[in-house]
RNA sequence: GGGCGGGUAGCUCAGUUGGGAGAGCGGCGGCCUUACAAGCCGUAGGUCACAGGUUCGAGCCCUGUUCCGCCUACCA
């Protein structure tokens, strides 16, 4: 027994440090790529290298760790690859901030030095999140930790880029993209967060040449009018069938722009006339391309107006908005301003309002890739769990747009494309070229952009295993077994991994995708730093221990529902850990040696022994089934109920006399053997969920060697299966528990102090019941605190008792002289009313011919038996009620 | 605008092919019973959002209504 076991309060802090170090030292996290067993592999969703651990990570890591530890117990070869991603924009922002503090910026120090600064930052702070993952108990194979900017992964990125380019699946072009003027980079569609804002709808007259009043257009962004190159109306719109001119004069610029006809325009909205700004609106851009319109950029990459904005050049885009409105108003061209709610895109990194902007970018053609990724799910090669996410996945994939992969930042994988300054040839190559293959010129310039971070993350399941080399790891562990992730990156990441995995490995990157909940605060709000409602996992761990946090998250991780977390709940599960701890402490007072050789089939076991083994068997089956189906909360609930309410509340209490040697030596031996086996298997079962406390207990359990991590799940490997469930024992124990419970119940309701031992008479017409109860009388006497228990065939009713009914037995508690008649009458009447209610429902069914005819015979039989039982109970109670009444008078 | 999820005990939520409404926490009453007061024993509390329908039978299936949450969108 370790010193710790003297403490009746489990203190996780030192225990957790000790065992984590032990696991690492023993190499228990390391995957065996030479093993012959079944393979189980997971790649971690790489957290941002700039990140700090939050509850989302905690849940994500906990669930993966449960799966990995569970599969290790099943004897499988488990590989869990950890790592981080380089988080291009986020990391660059962090380093830029620190440069700003030193009064410099990246442009001053230049690209090369800046990159060096980022690496310096990464080596200094970049492993913070990794340490935090360890504090959660994550059993990742740290020797195989990867970083998306590692050399190997960078090689994979290059190879993928070049191949896709050669296949015509990557192209470069001038398109409208989402631009963050603060980060000065392009953003992918999904990196834009839409937020509903109160804005205005400005109605502006565009006069015809010559000054006649013209069509009225409406816009939420008047400043973009400076870049208008057309006004569009629907071709079927009669209001614009006969116009005095096919041009209008764009106010404030004097430019003449055409009126075009396009079916896109909604006749029913506003005036039916739409201003077209191809360079600053995605829809206008497409209309513009259809009609060959000029694409005029009036907002530059800093969010300021360009020279083409005329007198507004250099003005901030929002200042310009007010200025334009004022000017139009002064000209009498602003006819109306309405309040208008609309969704505005914000940068997901810095929350600046995104500017749709025309620029030269690199794109991945997604159509064919997405098709394969969709069919992988449709055919069942990939299962998405819960299934409902498949639908969202299909909808998104079927509407997927080409993926803008270039970013105008410095930190990331530089695009392997060069342009020859002499002949203009574009060179895309895995190895840096020295000269142009066409003209031989040495003046070739590499594209200055880097790739979207998700481009490298998309390769994660195979790049981390050594691809493009044919490694043993890939051979053994690809495809991975399951991906555990939140739905917020289903499209950012999961879908793209599918596309890349299928295209480059010819196989799915994972068989299952388990999509877990989001962790919210207790009011259901998203946890965020700005709201200040964040529960920090590290301080929770400090206060309650990792196991408590893990078990809480697991217990609430029901499929398809978010987790509302509060400290109160964590405290509750901390208590559970402590309960387990004390159950172990108690057990160790008696367990001095292993009892491995004990034959559990022995007929001589006492009822509680048979019962707890049967319940343990049930729990094992439930845990296995729940985990195999990713129903983590069900596994946790089964374990919680078993440990606390079966093992502790009933089993340990029931076998105390045997353990304390108050019964025969044989009884003690049996109890010790069963206790040992049940405790050991329970600890193994619990280990994936609460690894630390179970490891601590494991090392004090006689007869165990090494780590519980290396143990075998009950019924697998060297851990022989338990005997099958024992329905007889469970039924008998239910009767015993029933008798004890009604006595306690009477004690409570009749206000008899626990210290006062009672005399109880149990009577029944049923010999079998009588036999059973007398056989286990010791348990009843002990747990109901009796001084006297008489079990007999129903005969004369004793007087002065409070009574209850358990099945076909009547339990009478003798309250000589102290019985409160009124209280007892009340109690019986209440109980009888309850039973009467239940019977009423059943009788209604049984008198319904349709029910008797159409319901399955089994169901009807059950109803009938139930009704009979209740009728018996009611009768027995009413006899007692009469008796009490007659005594009262 | 479209889509999705949810409304079950005071609170947070389970409830897997439709067959006697559950847990945890909280409340209340009683206990320092030698593993555990972070505990033990007992107990109260629900028209399963509302209205219809299918069925012998609905928390569960169908329709409509309503409230909340999320995602998404090309009404400028």
mmCIF file of N, CA, C and O in Angstrom, chain A residues 749-789:
data_model
loop_
_atom_site.group_PDB
_atom_site.id
_atom_site.type_symbol
_atom_site.label_atom_id
_atom_site.label_comp_id
_atom_site.label_asym_id
_atom_site.label_seq_id
_atom_site.Cartn_x
_atom_site.Cartn_y
_atom_site.Cartn_z
ATOM 1 N N UNK A 749 -39.615 6.867 7.829
ATOM 2 C CA UNK A 749 -40.908 7.533 7.878
ATOM 3 C C UNK A 749 -41.539 7.497 9.262
ATOM 4 O O UNK A 749 -42.351 8.345 9.594
ATOM 5 N N UNK A 750 -41.172 6.516 10.035
ATOM 6 C CA UNK A 750 -41.725 6.446 11.382
ATOM 7 C C UNK A 750 -40.778 7.085 12.399
ATOM 8 O O UNK A 750 -40.984 6.958 13.605
ATOM 9 N N UNK A 751 -39.749 7.735 11.879
ATOM 10 C CA UNK A 751 -38.808 8.451 12.743
ATOM 11 C C UNK A 751 -38.147 7.573 13.806
ATOM 12 O O UNK A 751 -38.048 7.957 14.964
ATOM 13 N N UNK A 752 -37.728 6.391 13.397
ATOM 14 C CA UNK A 752 -37.003 5.538 14.325
ATOM 15 C C UNK A 752 -35.510 5.770 14.097
ATOM 16 O O UNK A 752 -35.035 5.628 12.984
ATOM 17 N N UNK A 753 -34.765 6.141 15.098
ATOM 18 C CA UNK A 753 -33.341 6.434 14.915
ATOM 19 C C UNK A 753 -32.576 5.191 14.464
ATOM 20 O O UNK A 753 -32.918 4.074 14.852
ATOM 21 N N UNK A 754 -31.556 5.390 13.636
ATOM 22 C CA UNK A 754 -30.785 4.279 13.084
ATOM 23 C C UNK A 754 -30.115 3.454 14.178
ATOM 24 O O UNK A 754 -29.834 2.270 13.988
ATOM 25 N N UNK A 755 -29.860 4.088 15.313
ATOM 26 C CA UNK A 755 -29.149 3.376 16.363
ATOM 27 C C UNK A 755 -30.012 2.302 17.024
ATOM 28 O O UNK A 755 -29.496 1.371 17.631
ATOM 29 N N UNK A 756 -31.320 2.451 16.866
ATOM 30 C CA UNK A 756 -32.213 1.494 17.512
ATOM 31 C C UNK A 756 -32.421 0.262 16.639
ATOM 32 O O UNK A 756 -32.918 0.353 15.521
ATOM 33 N N UNK A 757 -31.973 -0.899 17.116
ATOM 34 C CA UNK A 757 -32.150 -2.138 16.355
ATOM 35 C C UNK A 757 -33.614 -2.561 16.412
ATOM 36 O O UNK A 757 -34.267 -2.417 17.441
ATOM 37 N N UNK A 758 -34.092 -3.077 15.288
ATOM 38 C CA UNK A 758 -35.514 -3.375 15.187
ATOM 39 C C UNK A 758 -35.791 -4.869 15.161
ATOM 40 O O UNK A 758 -34.918 -5.669 14.836
ATOM 41 N N UNK A 759 -37.026 -5.204 15.465
ATOM 42 C CA UNK A 759 -37.494 -6.571 15.259
ATOM 43 C C UNK A 759 -38.432 -6.583 14.071
ATOM 44 O O UNK A 759 -39.318 -5.732 13.966
ATOM 45 N N UNK A 760 -38.199 -7.535 13.180
ATOM 46 C CA UNK A 760 -38.965 -7.566 11.947
ATOM 47 C C UNK A 760 -39.508 -8.969 11.710
ATOM 48 O O UNK A 760 -38.832 -9.960 11.981
ATOM 49 N N UNK A 761 -40.737 -9.032 11.231
ATOM 50 C CA UNK A 761 -41.328 -10.316 10.855
ATOM 51 C C UNK A 761 -41.633 -10.278 9.367
ATOM 52 O O UNK A 761 -42.257 -9.328 8.881
ATOM 53 N N UNK A 762 -41.137 -11.262 8.652
ATOM 54 C CA UNK A 762 -41.455 -11.374 7.230
ATOM 55 C C UNK A 762 -42.340 -12.595 7.044
ATOM 56 O O UNK A 762 -42.007 -13.684 7.499
ATOM 57 N N UNK A 763 -43.494 -12.401 6.406
ATOM 58 C CA UNK A 763 -44.411 -13.515 6.197
ATOM 59 C C UNK A 763 -44.803 -13.602 4.734
ATOM 60 O O UNK A 763 -44.883 -12.590 4.035
ATOM 61 N N UNK A 764 -44.989 -14.838 4.285
ATOM 62 C CA UNK A 764 -45.426 -15.017 2.909
ATOM 63 C C UNK A 764 -46.135 -16.354 2.778
ATOM 64 O O UNK A 764 -45.894 -17.275 3.554
ATOM 65 N N UNK A 765 -47.020 -16.464 1.783
ATOM 66 C CA UNK A 765 -47.649 -17.744 1.481
ATOM 67 C C UNK A 765 -46.722 -18.613 0.651
ATOM 68 O O UNK A 765 -46.952 -19.794 0.475
ATOM 69 N N UNK A 766 -45.743 -17.979 0.095
ATOM 70 C CA UNK A 766 -44.887 -18.646 -0.874
ATOM 71 C C UNK A 766 -43.653 -19.263 -0.205
ATOM 72 O O UNK A 766 -42.792 -18.555 0.303
ATOM 73 N N UNK A 767 -43.589 -20.584 -0.232
ATOM 74 C CA UNK A 767 -42.465 -21.296 0.388
ATOM 75 C C UNK A 767 -41.123 -20.814 -0.145
ATOM 76 O O UNK A 767 -40.162 -20.653 0.582
ATOM 77 N N UNK A 768 -41.108 -20.615 -1.443
ATOM 78 C CA UNK A 768 -39.840 -20.270 -2.079
ATOM 79 C C UNK A 768 -39.325 -18.927 -1.571
ATOM 80 O O UNK A 768 -38.142 -18.769 -1.270
ATOM 81 N N UNK A 769 -40.248 -17.988 -1.471
ATOM 82 C CA UNK A 769 -39.874 -16.680 -0.957
ATOM 83 C C UNK A 769 -39.351 -16.805 0.473
ATOM 84 O O UNK A 769 -38.318 -16.227 0.825
ATOM 85 N N UNK A 770 -40.075 -17.571 1.250
ATOM 86 C CA UNK A 770 -39.665 -17.778 2.637
ATOM 87 C C UNK A 770 -38.262 -18.358 2.705
ATOM 88 O O UNK A 770 -37.404 -17.884 3.453
ATOM 89 N N UNK A 771 -38.026 -19.360 1.851
ATOM 90 C CA UNK A 771 -36.715 -19.993 1.821
ATOM 91 C C UNK A 771 -35.610 -19.009 1.471
ATOM 92 O O UNK A 771 -34.560 -18.972 2.098
ATOM 93 N N UNK A 772 -35.873 -18.262 0.435
ATOM 94 C CA UNK A 772 -34.857 -17.314 -0.034
ATOM 95 C C UNK A 772 -34.520 -16.322 1.048
ATOM 96 O O UNK A 772 -33.351 -16.040 1.310
ATOM 97 N N UNK A 773 -35.552 -15.773 1.640
ATOM 98 C CA UNK A 773 -35.311 -14.735 2.632
ATOM 99 C C UNK A 773 -34.606 -15.312 3.857
ATOM 100 O O UNK A 773 -33.672 -14.709 4.380
ATOM 101 N N UNK A 774 -35.025 -16.521 4.243
ATOM 102 C CA UNK A 774 -34.335 -17.057 5.432
ATOM 103 C C UNK A 774 -32.885 -17.391 5.120
ATOM 104 O O UNK A 774 -32.012 -17.242 5.965
ATOM 105 N N UNK A 775 -32.642 -17.822 3.890
ATOM 106 C CA UNK A 775 -31.269 -18.168 3.537
ATOM 107 C C UNK A 775 -30.351 -16.951 3.642
ATOM 108 O O UNK A 775 -29.177 -17.069 3.970
ATOM 109 N N UNK A 776 -30.895 -15.784 3.358
ATOM 110 C CA UNK A 776 -30.047 -14.588 3.368
ATOM 111 C C UNK A 776 -30.372 -13.671 4.537
ATOM 112 O O UNK A 776 -30.137 -12.476 4.480
ATOM 113 N N UNK A 777 -30.905 -14.265 5.587
ATOM 114 C CA UNK A 777 -31.333 -13.475 6.734
ATOM 115 C C UNK A 777 -30.204 -12.655 7.328
ATOM 116 O O UNK A 777 -30.414 -11.536 7.787
ATOM 117 N N UNK A 778 -28.980 -13.210 7.301
ATOM 118 C CA UNK A 778 -27.858 -12.479 7.905
ATOM 119 C C UNK A 778 -27.613 -11.136 7.222
ATOM 120 O O UNK A 778 -27.299 -10.149 7.867
ATOM 121 N N UNK A 779 -27.726 -11.164 5.920
ATOM 122 C CA UNK A 779 -27.506 -9.909 5.175
ATOM 123 C C UNK A 779 -28.553 -8.892 5.587
ATOM 124 O O UNK A 779 -28.262 -7.717 5.830
ATOM 125 N N UNK A 780 -29.795 -9.375 5.688
ATOM 126 C CA UNK A 780 -30.886 -8.460 6.028
ATOM 127 C C UNK A 780 -30.710 -7.915 7.439
ATOM 128 O O UNK A 780 -30.811 -6.711 7.681
ATOM 129 N N UNK A 781 -30.419 -8.799 8.363
ATOM 130 C CA UNK A 781 -30.229 -8.383 9.753
ATOM 131 C C UNK A 781 -29.140 -7.317 9.842
ATOM 132 O O UNK A 781 -29.288 -6.288 10.499
ATOM 133 N N UNK A 782 -28.067 -7.559 9.111
ATOM 134 C CA UNK A 782 -26.931 -6.650 9.149
ATOM 135 C C UNK A 782 -27.244 -5.293 8.526
ATOM 136 O O UNK A 782 -27.018 -4.243 9.139
ATOM 137 N N UNK A 783 -27.778 -5.308 7.322
ATOM 138 C CA UNK A 783 -27.934 -4.049 6.582
ATOM 139 C C UNK A 783 -29.197 -3.282 6.973
ATOM 140 O O UNK A 783 -29.286 -2.086 6.739
ATOM 141 N N UNK A 784 -30.176 -3.967 7.564
ATOM 142 C CA UNK A 784 -31.373 -3.241 8.002
ATOM 143 C C UNK A 784 -31.275 -2.914 9.492
ATOM 144 O O UNK A 784 -32.181 -2.312 10.052
ATOM 145 N N UNK A 785 -30.199 -3.343 10.090
ATOM 146 C CA UNK A 785 -29.964 -3.122 11.519
ATOM 147 C C UNK A 785 -31.099 -3.691 12.370
ATOM 148 O O UNK A 785 -31.882 -2.953 12.964
ATOM 149 N N UNK A 786 -31.147 -5.010 12.384
ATOM 150 C CA UNK A 786 -32.206 -5.677 13.140
ATOM 151 C C UNK A 786 -31.609 -6.394 14.355
ATOM 152 O O UNK A 786 -30.451 -6.796 14.343
ATOM 153 N N UNK A 787 -32.416 -6.510 15.383
ATOM 154 C CA UNK A 787 -31.980 -7.356 16.485
ATOM 155 C C UNK A 787 -32.662 -8.707 16.379
ATOM 156 O O UNK A 787 -32.250 -9.687 16.968
ATOM 157 N N UNK A 788 -33.711 -8.732 15.566
ATOM 158 C CA UNK A 788 -34.507 -9.929 15.488
ATOM 159 C C UNK A 788 -35.220 -10.011 14.149
ATOM 160 O O UNK A 788 -35.867 -9.060 13.739
ATOM 161 N N UNK A 789 -35.070 -11.126 13.449
ATOM 162 C CA UNK A 789 -35.793 -11.303 12.196
ATOM 163 C C UNK A 789 -36.487 -12.656 12.199
ATOM 164 O O UNK A 789 -35.857 -13.700 12.337
#
